């Protein structure tokens, strides 16, 4: 197994595909606005899916089981950790969050690109496991706007809000480990930049070798 595939194995149900999908790892401090950006980009960019994480935190108002997250008990989460079901997992703001190894492997080996929305610890794990993944950090334009967004979202208790704001400066310091940074000053433009990153990564020469080879063969 190559180092690229350390954390991901081709599921038996997936036949041999020429193209492997790309893992896009998106992180930002809570309230950085990545959720909105990702929703837009998923609507605009074809052949792109979203990794639905597991978490032990409670659902917020409009969140739907299986859409934003799979909401599980700490016991169930620990069982999944023991069974090796997570590609990565981390404790974030006192709760557990994990990425399904199976879901990511299925998408990637079926040739679809996938967005993982994870914290900075999760991003570091995925970068190490999947060396050709693409990591993108979303920055709020200022701490004041971050605070306003968290308040406007009105989904966190005052304690949770305080915790998220308190963790933000430490999270920001990790930006240097990411390949791309988007300052989310205005959602339309920021979503456009995220789509552009995805499209540009798709046409990297190294990712298109099989197609290029076929073109070459048609010439000989
Ligand atoms: P929230 O509770 O606001 O939805 O998410 C809190 C933090 O957990 C965010 O930084 C989010 O990106 C991160 N997160 C969500 N899912 C995962 C996951 O599967 N793994 C890791 N490491 N972090 C996650």
mmCIF file of C-alpha atoms and ligand atoms in Angstrom:
data_model
loop_
_atom_site.group_PDB
_atom_site.id
_atom_site.type_symbol
_atom_site.label_atom_id
_atom_site.label_comp_id
_atom_site.label_asym_id
_atom_site.label_seq_id
_atom_site.Cartn_x
_atom_site.Cartn_y
_atom_site.Cartn_z
ATOM 1 C CA UNK A 1 0.000 0.000 0.000
ATOM 2 C CA UNK A 2 1.429 3.395 -0.894
ATOM 3 C CA UNK A 3 1.793 6.105 1.714
ATOM 4 C CA UNK A 4 -1.010 7.909 -0.090
ATOM 5 C CA UNK A 5 -3.410 5.165 0.927
ATOM 6 C CA UNK A 6 -2.271 4.432 4.480
ATOM 7 C CA UNK A 7 -5.586 5.439 5.978
ATOM 8 C CA UNK A 8 -7.852 4.367 3.146
ATOM 9 C CA UNK A 9 -8.432 0.976 1.620
ATOM 10 C CA UNK A 10 -10.513 0.271 -1.439
ATOM 11 C CA UNK A 11 -13.837 -1.234 -0.249
ATOM 12 C CA UNK A 12 -14.603 -4.679 -1.733
ATOM 13 C CA UNK A 13 -17.800 -3.297 -3.257
ATOM 14 C CA UNK A 14 -15.881 -0.810 -5.411
ATOM 15 C CA UNK A 15 -14.381 -2.067 -8.659
ATOM 16 C CA UNK A 16 -11.018 -0.915 -9.989
ATOM 17 C CA UNK A 17 -11.363 2.718 -10.980
ATOM 18 C CA UNK A 18 -8.725 4.549 -12.892
ATOM 19 C CA UNK A 19 -9.275 7.842 -11.104
ATOM 20 C CA UNK A 20 -9.174 8.349 -7.373
ATOM 21 C CA UNK A 21 -11.213 11.198 -5.966
ATOM 22 C CA UNK A 22 -9.495 14.075 -4.183
ATOM 23 C CA UNK A 23 -9.853 14.732 -0.456
ATOM 24 C CA UNK A 24 -10.468 18.406 0.285
ATOM 25 C CA UNK A 25 -9.915 19.126 3.966
ATOM 26 C CA UNK A 26 -11.557 22.345 5.132
ATOM 27 C CA UNK A 27 -10.956 23.846 8.588
ATOM 28 C CA UNK A 28 -11.733 27.106 10.314
ATOM 29 C CA UNK A 29 -12.415 28.382 13.783
ATOM 30 C CA UNK A 30 -16.035 27.805 14.808
ATOM 31 C CA UNK A 31 -18.076 30.619 13.221
ATOM 32 C CA UNK A 32 -15.570 31.103 10.387
ATOM 33 C CA UNK A 33 -18.457 30.524 8.005
ATOM 34 C CA UNK A 34 -17.182 27.323 6.415
ATOM 35 C CA UNK A 35 -20.574 25.597 6.628
ATOM 36 C CA UNK A 36 -22.266 28.183 4.405
ATOM 37 C CA UNK A 37 -19.378 28.210 1.948
ATOM 38 C CA UNK A 38 -19.330 24.445 1.657
ATOM 39 C CA UNK A 39 -23.100 24.261 1.114
ATOM 40 C CA UNK A 40 -22.804 26.708 -1.780
ATOM 41 C CA UNK A 41 -19.896 24.917 -3.363
ATOM 42 C CA UNK A 42 -21.613 21.522 -3.098
ATOM 43 C CA UNK A 43 -24.508 22.971 -5.113
ATOM 44 C CA UNK A 44 -22.217 24.527 -7.731
ATOM 45 C CA UNK A 45 -19.500 21.949 -8.293
ATOM 46 C CA UNK A 46 -20.414 18.563 -9.816
ATOM 47 C CA UNK A 47 -18.980 15.212 -8.682
ATOM 48 C CA UNK A 48 -18.270 16.501 -5.208
ATOM 49 C CA UNK A 49 -19.583 15.016 -1.985
ATOM 50 C CA UNK A 50 -19.465 15.838 1.705
ATOM 51 C CA UNK A 51 -18.224 13.654 4.522
ATOM 52 C CA UNK A 52 -20.872 13.480 7.254
ATOM 53 C CA UNK A 53 -19.015 13.187 10.557
ATOM 54 C CA UNK A 54 -20.046 11.461 13.754
ATOM 55 C CA UNK A 55 -20.276 13.573 16.904
ATOM 56 C CA UNK A 56 -21.235 13.276 20.553
ATOM 57 C CA UNK A 57 -22.518 16.856 20.690
ATOM 58 C CA UNK A 58 -26.271 17.488 20.704
ATOM 59 C CA UNK A 59 -28.009 18.510 17.455
ATOM 60 C CA UNK A 60 -28.632 22.238 16.995
ATOM 61 C CA UNK A 61 -32.051 23.583 15.985
ATOM 62 C CA UNK A 62 -32.246 22.837 12.289
ATOM 63 C CA UNK A 63 -29.701 20.048 12.124
ATOM 64 C CA UNK A 64 -30.829 16.740 10.696
ATOM 65 C CA UNK A 65 -29.455 13.306 11.613
ATOM 66 C CA UNK A 66 -27.314 12.054 8.734
ATOM 67 C CA UNK A 67 -27.170 15.436 6.983
ATOM 68 C CA UNK A 68 -24.976 17.682 9.176
ATOM 69 C CA UNK A 69 -23.804 14.856 11.455
ATOM 70 C CA UNK A 70 -24.579 11.442 12.792
ATOM 71 C CA UNK A 71 -25.323 12.172 16.451
ATOM 72 C CA UNK A 72 -24.135 9.367 18.705
ATOM 73 C CA UNK A 73 -23.565 8.666 22.402
ATOM 74 C CA UNK A 74 -20.026 8.745 23.826
ATOM 75 C CA UNK A 75 -20.283 4.940 24.297
ATOM 76 C CA UNK A 76 -21.150 4.361 20.645
ATOM 77 C CA UNK A 77 -18.356 6.738 19.585
ATOM 78 C CA UNK A 78 -15.788 4.927 21.741
ATOM 79 C CA UNK A 79 -16.919 1.618 20.240
ATOM 80 C CA UNK A 80 -16.373 3.004 16.749
ATOM 81 C CA UNK A 81 -12.895 4.231 17.739
ATOM 82 C CA UNK A 82 -12.039 0.743 19.053
ATOM 83 C CA UNK A 83 -13.320 -0.852 15.834
ATOM 84 C CA UNK A 84 -11.105 1.439 13.712
ATOM 85 C CA UNK A 85 -14.101 2.997 11.990
ATOM 86 C CA UNK A 86 -12.647 6.513 11.918
ATOM 87 C CA UNK A 87 -10.134 7.856 9.449
ATOM 88 C CA UNK A 88 -9.440 10.491 12.099
ATOM 89 C CA UNK A 89 -11.184 11.656 15.221
ATOM 90 C CA UNK A 90 -10.582 14.383 17.794
ATOM 91 C CA UNK A 91 -11.975 16.055 20.856
ATOM 92 C CA UNK A 92 -13.106 19.561 19.947
ATOM 93 C CA UNK A 93 -14.643 22.035 22.415
ATOM 94 C CA UNK A 94 -15.117 19.138 24.844
ATOM 95 C CA UNK A 95 -17.027 16.854 22.418
ATOM 96 C CA UNK A 96 -15.894 14.018 20.162
ATOM 97 C CA UNK A 97 -15.946 14.272 16.367
ATOM 98 C CA UNK A 98 -14.861 11.663 13.827
ATOM 99 C CA UNK A 99 -14.682 11.082 10.072
ATOM 100 C CA UNK A 100 -16.054 7.801 8.726
ATOM 101 C CA UNK A 101 -13.264 5.842 7.072
ATOM 102 C CA UNK A 102 -15.781 3.798 5.105
ATOM 103 C CA UNK A 103 -17.672 6.778 3.675
ATOM 104 C CA UNK A 104 -14.522 8.570 2.575
ATOM 105 C CA UNK A 105 -13.016 5.409 1.040
ATOM 106 C CA UNK A 106 -16.195 4.656 -0.908
ATOM 107 C CA UNK A 107 -16.396 8.149 -2.414
ATOM 108 C CA UNK A 108 -12.719 8.393 -3.229
ATOM 109 C CA UNK A 109 -12.406 4.937 -4.779
ATOM 110 C CA UNK A 110 -15.557 5.478 -6.804
ATOM 111 C CA UNK A 111 -13.755 8.478 -8.272
ATOM 112 C CA UNK A 112 -15.692 11.235 -6.501
ATOM 113 C CA UNK A 113 -14.027 14.148 -4.733
ATOM 114 C CA UNK A 114 -15.063 14.706 -1.140
ATOM 115 C CA UNK A 115 -14.966 17.608 1.317
ATOM 116 C CA UNK A 116 -14.030 16.865 4.932
ATOM 117 C CA UNK A 117 -14.972 19.615 7.363
ATOM 118 C CA UNK A 118 -12.735 19.002 10.360
ATOM 119 C CA UNK A 119 -10.891 20.918 13.059
ATOM 120 C CA UNK A 120 -7.149 21.677 12.870
ATOM 121 C CA UNK A 121 -6.216 18.399 14.628
ATOM 122 C CA UNK A 122 -8.282 16.392 12.147
ATOM 123 C CA UNK A 123 -6.723 18.299 9.253
ATOM 124 C CA UNK A 124 -3.224 17.439 10.510
ATOM 125 C CA UNK A 125 -4.132 13.731 10.771
ATOM 126 C CA UNK A 126 -5.604 13.614 7.273
ATOM 127 C CA UNK A 127 -2.636 15.457 5.755
ATOM 128 C CA UNK A 128 -0.361 12.799 7.197
ATOM 129 C CA UNK A 129 -2.513 9.842 6.155
ATOM 130 C CA UNK A 130 -3.463 11.018 2.685
ATOM 131 C CA UNK A 131 -0.473 12.882 1.372
ATOM 132 C CA UNK A 132 -2.143 14.127 -1.799
ATOM 133 C CA UNK A 133 -5.111 15.631 0.049
ATOM 134 C CA UNK A 134 -5.724 19.365 -0.318
ATOM 135 C CA UNK A 135 -6.091 21.455 2.826
ATOM 136 C CA UNK A 136 -7.900 24.772 2.958
ATOM 137 C CA UNK A 137 -8.182 27.106 5.933
ATOM 138 C CA UNK A 138 -11.112 29.523 6.133
ATOM 139 C CA UNK A 139 -10.421 32.671 8.117
ATOM 140 C CA UNK A 140 -13.041 35.088 9.389
ATOM 141 C CA UNK A 141 -12.044 38.670 8.471
ATOM 142 C CA UNK A 142 -11.666 39.626 12.157
ATOM 143 C CA UNK A 143 -12.335 38.361 15.658
ATOM 144 C CA UNK A 144 -15.169 40.876 15.989
ATOM 145 C CA UNK A 145 -16.933 39.438 12.959
ATOM 146 C CA UNK A 146 -16.345 35.944 14.316
ATOM 147 C CA UNK A 147 -18.036 36.971 17.568
ATOM 148 C CA UNK A 148 -20.947 38.577 15.705
ATOM 149 C CA UNK A 149 -21.444 35.467 13.559
ATOM 150 C CA UNK A 150 -21.467 33.188 16.570
ATOM 151 C CA UNK A 151 -23.987 35.436 18.339
ATOM 152 C CA UNK A 152 -26.162 35.784 15.225
ATOM 153 C CA UNK A 153 -26.144 32.019 14.746
ATOM 154 C CA UNK A 154 -27.757 31.831 18.210
ATOM 155 C CA UNK A 155 -27.234 28.094 18.424
ATOM 156 C CA UNK A 156 -24.680 27.915 21.211
ATOM 157 C CA UNK A 157 -25.205 28.494 24.914
ATOM 158 C CA UNK A 158 -23.255 31.462 26.369
ATOM 159 C CA UNK A 159 -20.712 28.996 27.818
ATOM 160 C CA UNK A 160 -20.239 27.225 24.480
ATOM 161 C CA UNK A 161 -19.911 30.548 22.690
ATOM 162 C CA UNK A 162 -17.252 31.658 25.150
ATOM 163 C CA UNK A 163 -15.397 28.356 24.734
ATOM 164 C CA UNK A 164 -15.424 28.645 20.931
ATOM 165 C CA UNK A 165 -14.152 32.235 21.056
ATOM 166 C CA UNK A 166 -11.477 31.284 23.577
ATOM 167 C CA UNK A 167 -10.206 28.481 21.303
ATOM 168 C CA UNK A 168 -10.154 30.635 18.150
ATOM 169 C CA UNK A 169 -6.692 32.272 18.568
ATOM 170 C CA UNK A 170 -5.004 28.869 19.050
ATOM 171 C CA UNK A 171 -6.832 27.483 16.008
ATOM 172 C CA UNK A 172 -5.769 30.462 13.875
ATOM 173 C CA UNK A 173 -2.119 29.759 14.585
ATOM 174 C CA UNK A 174 -2.367 26.548 12.551
ATOM 175 C CA UNK A 175 -3.006 28.326 9.247
ATOM 176 C CA UNK A 176 0.575 27.781 8.075
ATOM 177 C CA UNK A 177 0.061 24.037 7.802
ATOM 178 C CA UNK A 178 -2.639 24.537 5.141
ATOM 179 C CA UNK A 179 -2.037 24.722 1.411
ATOM 180 C CA UNK A 180 -4.707 27.386 0.823
ATOM 181 C CA UNK A 181 -6.242 30.159 2.921
ATOM 182 C CA UNK A 182 -9.553 31.865 2.139
ATOM 183 C CA UNK A 183 -10.502 35.023 4.033
ATOM 184 C CA UNK A 184 -14.254 34.788 4.286
ATOM 185 C CA UNK A 185 -15.086 38.472 4.068
ATOM 186 C CA UNK A 186 -17.991 38.053 1.690
ATOM 187 C CA UNK A 187 -19.679 34.725 1.093
ATOM 188 C CA UNK A 188 -20.167 34.922 -2.686
ATOM 189 C CA UNK A 189 -16.520 35.690 -3.394
ATOM 190 C CA UNK A 190 -15.214 33.251 -0.824
ATOM 191 C CA UNK A 191 -17.360 30.435 -2.271
ATOM 192 C CA UNK A 192 -16.044 31.292 -5.734
ATOM 193 C CA UNK A 193 -12.472 31.005 -4.485
ATOM 194 C CA UNK A 194 -13.202 27.643 -2.896
ATOM 195 C CA UNK A 195 -14.731 26.366 -6.170
ATOM 196 C CA UNK A 196 -11.700 27.644 -8.073
ATOM 197 C CA UNK A 197 -9.323 25.754 -5.767
ATOM 198 C CA UNK A 198 -11.295 22.545 -6.366
ATOM 199 C CA UNK A 199 -11.352 23.024 -10.141
ATOM 200 C CA UNK A 200 -7.639 23.879 -10.259
ATOM 201 C CA UNK A 201 -6.668 20.847 -8.178
ATOM 202 C CA UNK A 202 -8.664 18.619 -10.527
ATOM 203 C CA UNK A 203 -6.568 19.623 -13.530
ATOM 204 C CA UNK A 204 -3.169 19.127 -11.925
ATOM 205 C CA UNK A 205 -1.015 17.170 -14.319
ATOM 206 C CA UNK A 206 -0.189 14.453 -11.810
ATOM 207 C CA UNK A 207 -3.861 13.756 -11.129
ATOM 208 C CA UNK A 208 -4.655 13.357 -14.826
ATOM 209 C CA UNK A 209 -1.916 10.952 -15.875
ATOM 210 C CA UNK A 210 -4.360 8.152 -16.910
ATOM 211 C CA UNK A 211 -6.357 10.464 -19.197
ATOM 212 C CA UNK A 212 -3.209 12.058 -20.595
ATOM 213 C CA UNK A 213 -1.850 8.596 -21.336
ATOM 214 C CA UNK A 214 -4.999 7.720 -23.267
ATOM 215 C CA UNK A 215 -4.731 10.904 -25.295
ATOM 216 C CA UNK A 216 -1.087 10.058 -25.978
ATOM 217 C CA UNK A 217 -1.998 6.537 -27.123
ATOM 218 C CA UNK A 218 -4.547 7.902 -29.574
ATOM 219 C CA UNK A 219 -1.703 9.768 -31.240
ATOM 220 C CA UNK A 220 0.567 6.767 -31.677
HETATM 221 P P1 LIG B 1 -19.493 22.249 15.354
HETATM 222 O O1 LIG B 1 -19.848 21.674 16.690
HETATM 223 O O2 LIG B 1 -19.462 23.751 15.356
HETATM 224 O O3 LIG B 1 -20.332 21.669 14.237
HETATM 225 O O4 LIG B 1 -18.012 21.781 15.028
HETATM 226 C C1 LIG B 1 -16.980 22.066 15.926
HETATM 227 C C2 LIG B 1 -15.664 21.758 15.285
HETATM 228 O O5 LIG B 1 -15.527 20.357 15.054
HETATM 229 C C3 LIG B 1 -15.459 22.439 13.935
HETATM 230 O O6 LIG B 1 -14.131 22.958 13.906
HETATM 231 C C4 LIG B 1 -15.623 21.303 12.961
HETATM 232 O O7 LIG B 1 -14.898 21.511 11.754
HETATM 233 C C5 LIG B 1 -15.020 20.167 13.751
HETATM 234 N N1 LIG B 1 -15.403 18.864 13.230
HETATM 235 C C6 LIG B 1 -16.578 18.480 12.659
HETATM 236 N N2 LIG B 1 -16.520 17.200 12.269
HETATM 237 C C7 LIG B 1 -15.286 16.754 12.570
HETATM 238 C C8 LIG B 1 -14.613 15.500 12.401
HETATM 239 O O8 LIG B 1 -15.125 14.527 11.880
HETATM 240 N N3 LIG B 1 -13.327 15.437 12.859
HETATM 241 C C9 LIG B 1 -12.697 16.491 13.449
HETATM 242 N N4 LIG B 1 -11.431 16.314 13.831
HETATM 243 N N5 LIG B 1 -13.299 17.685 13.636
HETATM 244 C C10 LIG B 1 -14.577 17.805 13.192
#
